[in-house]
């Protein structure tokens, strides 16, 4: 199975900061990488698919980049409502489609 | 609008089985896969398996092979997906989510709509 490793596991930043979360795959996954946001007590919500495509209705302050094994989710200007846990997921080739362990983002 | 509505919370004894339902509406049920993902309290997301409502093909994570069964019932564009997990232990206590899976050669696969979750508690 392909392993996904996110860093950092948690971070604290101020409103307006630029925030970057990294996701690394154990083997090349092309751009088959998705990002989800999960708020406490809620189901995950798709932010980015195929590495860099913004899901409809998602704020453009979220962006994704990368290919192969290294990917990045960037929040250009952190807002209070962005406090959540973020997960990457690979969907390369056949299942299982594994998730990273998550990155918890807190507002200072 | 797309909606996935799951059945209510369950409490089960060790060794029992649980069956969770996921009622889909607002889209053509047979055009999208249904995936199941679970999350233990305070932990990350764990993909369990998927089902194609059109072909009834399924695929399960190796960890759950032999213990999980996924099925569907459908009536034109409205359908319900089911996930049954047997031989429950305390390690199966978790929130279980269904999710709609979009699939394309260009964009790969992603889960663009999720159910609200069903809490399954396994306790003696």
XYZ file of N, CA, C and O in Angstrom, chain B residues 13-97:
340
model
N -22.445 -5.396 20.869
C -21.573 -6.176 21.740
C -20.459 -6.807 20.901
O -20.624 -7.049 19.697
N -19.321 -7.064 21.532
C -18.237 -7.736 20.810
C -18.716 -9.039 20.189
O -19.493 -9.789 20.794
N -18.281 -9.272 18.946
C -18.673 -10.468 18.220
C -19.895 -10.282 17.343
O -20.152 -11.107 16.456
N -20.645 -9.217 17.565
C -21.851 -8.958 16.778
C -21.497 -8.332 15.430
O -20.323 -8.073 15.132
N -22.528 -8.097 14.640
C -22.387 -7.405 13.358
C -23.175 -6.110 13.399
O -24.129 -5.969 14.175
N -22.783 -5.177 12.535
C -23.520 -3.924 12.400
C -23.719 -3.650 10.921
O -22.856 -3.952 10.090
N -24.874 -3.070 10.592
C -25.175 -2.712 9.212
C -25.543 -1.239 9.175
O -26.493 -0.814 9.831
N -24.792 -0.471 8.427
C -24.994 0.972 8.310
C -25.528 1.269 6.911
O -25.022 0.739 5.919
N -26.534 2.135 6.837
C -27.096 2.493 5.534
C -26.753 3.932 5.169
O -26.467 4.766 6.033
N -26.811 4.212 3.880
C -26.443 5.508 3.324
C -27.394 5.778 2.158
O -27.257 5.176 1.093
N -28.383 6.649 2.387
C -29.385 6.925 1.366
C -28.957 8.114 0.524
O -28.749 9.216 1.049
N -28.830 7.867 -0.773
C -28.351 8.897 -1.694
C -29.502 9.518 -2.463
O -30.444 8.816 -2.868
N -29.426 10.823 -2.677
C -30.434 11.507 -3.479
C -29.814 12.732 -4.134
O -28.731 13.178 -3.751
N -30.504 13.264 -5.142
C -30.045 14.478 -5.792
C -29.103 14.267 -6.960
O -28.598 15.240 -7.526
N -28.849 13.007 -7.314
C -27.982 12.726 -8.453
C -28.311 11.320 -8.958
O -29.038 10.570 -8.299
N -27.774 10.981 -10.110
C -28.001 9.657 -10.662
C -27.135 8.649 -9.910
O -25.904 8.625 -10.045
N -27.803 7.817 -9.126
C -27.115 6.941 -8.170
C -26.115 6.016 -8.844
O -25.045 5.721 -8.288
N -26.429 5.565 -10.047
C -25.562 4.569 -10.683
C -24.333 5.175 -11.352
O -23.483 4.442 -11.850
N -24.232 6.493 -11.375
C -23.116 7.143 -12.063
C -21.890 7.396 -11.188
O -20.855 7.864 -11.682
N -21.989 7.101 -9.904
C -20.897 7.378 -8.983
C -20.691 6.187 -8.049
O -21.654 5.552 -7.609
N -19.424 5.952 -7.704
C -19.133 4.931 -6.698
C -19.544 5.414 -5.312
O -19.710 6.619 -5.078
N -19.692 4.462 -4.404
C -19.879 4.767 -2.985
C -18.694 4.170 -2.226
O -18.384 2.977 -2.386
N -18.058 4.997 -1.431
C -16.933 4.567 -0.605
C -17.328 4.641 0.865
O -18.194 5.429 1.254
N -16.648 3.817 1.661
C -16.838 3.846 3.111
C -15.503 4.143 3.784
O -14.468 3.526 3.449
N -15.544 5.097 4.714
C -14.354 5.561 5.431
C -14.709 5.595 6.911
O -15.810 6.032 7.267
N -13.792 5.157 7.763
C -14.093 5.234 9.188
C -13.044 6.065 9.909
O -11.933 6.275 9.415
N -13.434 6.504 11.111
C -12.560 7.377 11.885
C -12.787 7.114 13.369
O -13.854 7.441 13.910
N -11.814 6.529 14.024
C -11.877 6.355 15.469
C -11.743 7.723 16.127
O -11.164 8.652 15.544
N -12.267 7.846 17.320
C -12.270 9.127 18.024
C -10.853 9.680 18.146
O -9.947 9.001 18.641
N -10.677 10.913 17.669
C -9.382 11.576 17.763
C -8.334 11.064 16.793
O -7.171 11.478 16.867
N -8.732 10.174 15.886
C -7.782 9.569 14.953
C -8.049 10.044 13.515
O -8.953 10.843 13.270
N -7.259 9.523 12.581
C -7.375 9.913 11.189
C -8.412 9.107 10.426
O -9.151 8.299 11.000
N -8.439 9.341 9.129
C -9.407 8.695 8.245
C -8.842 7.387 7.699
O -7.683 7.325 7.291
N -9.683 6.381 7.672
C -9.268 5.047 7.207
C -10.244 4.575 6.133
O -11.423 4.371 6.405
N -9.740 4.391 4.912
C -10.572 3.917 3.814
C -10.858 2.435 3.979
O -9.940 1.638 4.202
N -12.147 2.046 3.863
C -12.540 0.658 4.081
C -12.821 -0.095 2.785
O -12.535 -1.301 2.682
N -13.423 0.585 1.824
C -13.777 -0.109 0.594
C -14.729 0.725 -0.249
O -15.105 1.827 0.115
N -15.114 0.166 -1.393
C -15.984 0.887 -2.312
C -16.901 -0.078 -3.032
O -16.678 -1.294 -3.078
N -17.957 0.494 -3.616
C -18.872 -0.278 -4.433
C -19.316 0.555 -5.613
O -19.556 1.761 -5.484
N -19.402 -0.055 -6.764
C -19.946 0.592 -7.953
C -21.420 0.205 -8.071
O -21.723 -0.979 -8.289
N -22.338 1.163 -7.910
C -23.771 0.828 -7.940
C -24.263 0.336 -9.295
O -25.309 -0.291 -9.365
N -23.515 0.616 -10.348
C -23.953 0.187 -11.674
C -23.618 -1.280 -11.921
O -24.452 -2.062 -12.371
N -22.395 -1.660 -11.591
C -21.945 -3.029 -11.844
C -22.060 -3.929 -10.620
O -21.979 -5.148 -10.737
N -22.219 -3.314 -9.459
C -22.218 -4.025 -8.170
C -20.829 -4.558 -7.823
O -20.688 -5.348 -6.886
N -19.801 -4.137 -8.552
C -18.440 -4.512 -8.181
C -18.059 -3.863 -6.858
O -18.474 -2.737 -6.565
N -17.268 -4.589 -6.092
C -16.804 -4.064 -4.818
C -15.294 -4.245 -4.696
O -14.686 -5.055 -5.401
N -14.712 -3.484 -3.790
C -13.296 -3.631 -3.461
C -13.106 -3.245 -2.009
O -13.623 -2.222 -1.562
N -12.423 -4.114 -1.273
C -12.274 -3.898 0.157
C -10.809 -3.771 0.530
O -9.948 -4.446 -0.046
N -10.527 -2.923 1.527
C -9.175 -2.867 2.077
C -8.840 -4.230 2.670
O -9.706 -4.890 3.270
N -7.611 -4.633 2.507
C -7.206 -5.971 2.963
C -7.510 -6.175 4.443
O -7.890 -7.271 4.861
N -7.391 -5.109 5.217
C -7.617 -5.190 6.658
C -9.025 -5.693 6.979
O -9.234 -6.333 8.009
N -9.983 -5.416 6.094
C -11.377 -5.740 6.371
C -11.887 -6.930 5.557
O -13.043 -7.341 5.715
N -11.048 -7.472 4.693
C -11.451 -8.614 3.868
C -11.969 -9.744 4.751
O -11.360 -10.105 5.750
N -13.124 -10.281 4.357
C -13.726 -11.377 5.108
C -14.640 -10.921 6.233
O -15.389 -11.727 6.794
N -14.586 -9.629 6.545
C -15.405 -9.102 7.654
C -16.396 -8.060 7.202
O -17.323 -7.712 7.919
N -16.182 -7.497 6.016
C -17.033 -6.419 5.537
C -17.766 -6.840 4.271
O -17.231 -7.577 3.441
N -18.997 -6.367 4.160
C -19.791 -6.582 2.957
C -20.467 -5.269 2.594
O -21.073 -4.621 3.447
N -20.344 -4.879 1.332
C -20.999 -3.666 0.854
C -22.015 -4.046 -0.201
O -21.754 -4.916 -1.042
N -23.170 -3.397 -0.146
C -24.260 -3.715 -1.062
C -25.073 -2.458 -1.317
O -24.894 -1.431 -0.651
N -25.961 -2.557 -2.308
C -26.837 -1.427 -2.615
C -28.223 -1.922 -2.977
O -28.406 -3.078 -3.392
N -29.208 -1.047 -2.789
C -30.518 -1.221 -3.396
C -30.781 0.065 -4.160
O -30.338 1.137 -3.756
N -31.482 -0.029 -5.275
C -31.717 1.194 -6.044
C -33.083 1.169 -6.712
O -33.635 0.125 -7.018
N -33.598 2.371 -6.909
C -34.869 2.568 -7.589
C -34.691 3.785 -8.465
O -34.755 4.918 -7.985
N -34.414 3.574 -9.731
C -34.056 4.618 -10.710
C -32.897 5.423 -10.156
O -31.834 4.894 -9.877
N -33.087 6.729 -9.923
C -31.956 7.579 -9.535
C -31.728 7.621 -8.032
O -30.763 8.229 -7.579
N -32.612 7.000 -7.265
C -32.463 7.021 -5.811
C -31.953 5.662 -5.379
O -32.439 4.630 -5.858
N -30.995 5.673 -4.495
C -30.446 4.411 -4.052
C -29.956 4.479 -2.625
O -29.760 5.557 -2.057
N -29.766 3.321 -2.054
C -29.243 3.201 -0.701
C -28.085 2.218 -0.712
O -28.195 1.114 -1.266
N -26.991 2.646 -0.105
C -25.827 1.779 0.037
C -25.761 1.267 1.471
O -26.222 1.942 2.401
N -25.229 0.083 1.610
C -25.109 -0.552 2.925
C -23.688 -1.044 3.136
O -23.029 -1.511 2.205
N -23.256 -0.961 4.383
C -21.971 -1.514 4.784
C -22.210 -2.338 6.034
O -22.712 -1.823 7.037
N -21.896 -3.623 5.943
C -22.047 -4.507 7.098
C -20.675 -4.976 7.546
O -19.874 -5.462 6.730
N -20.401 -4.828 8.832
C -19.123 -5.239 9.407
C -19.412 -6.271 10.496
O -20.236 -6.019 11.388
N -18.751 -7.404 10.416
C -19.019 -8.490 11.350
C -17.865 -8.689 12.326
O -16.817 -8.042 12.222
N -18.079 -9.598 13.272
C -17.061 -9.961 14.278
C -16.466 -8.713 14.928
O -15.244 -8.540 15.004
N -17.345 -7.850 15.405
C -16.919 -6.570 15.945
C -16.087 -6.735 17.223
O -16.357 -7.608 18.047
N -15.088 -5.870 17.353
C -14.310 -5.738 18.586
C -14.310 -4.268 18.991
O -14.762 -3.399 18.227
N -13.748 -3.988 20.150
C -13.705 -2.596 20.617
C -12.916 -1.717 19.646
O -13.125 -0.506 19.573
N -12.002 -2.324 18.899
C -11.205 -1.570 17.927
C -12.057 -1.046 16.766
O -11.593 -0.189 16.011
N -13.259 -1.556 16.618
C -14.155 -1.102 15.544
C -15.018 0.077 15.979
O -15.801 0.608 15.170
N -14.902 0.496 17.225
C -15.628 1.682 17.681
C -15.108 2.892 16.918
O -13.918 3.226 16.982
N -16.000 3.531 16.181
C -15.581 4.619 15.291
C -16.805 5.281 14.670
O -17.923 4.763 14.752
N -16.551 6.416 14.031
C -17.549 7.042 13.169
C -17.352 6.474 11.767
O -16.216 6.441 11.270
N -18.435 6.041 11.151
C -18.382 5.466 9.814
C -19.060 6.425 8.838
O -20.195 6.853 9.061
N -18.345 6.748 7.766
C -18.857 7.668 6.748
C -19.014 6.951 5.416
O -18.152 6.154 5.025
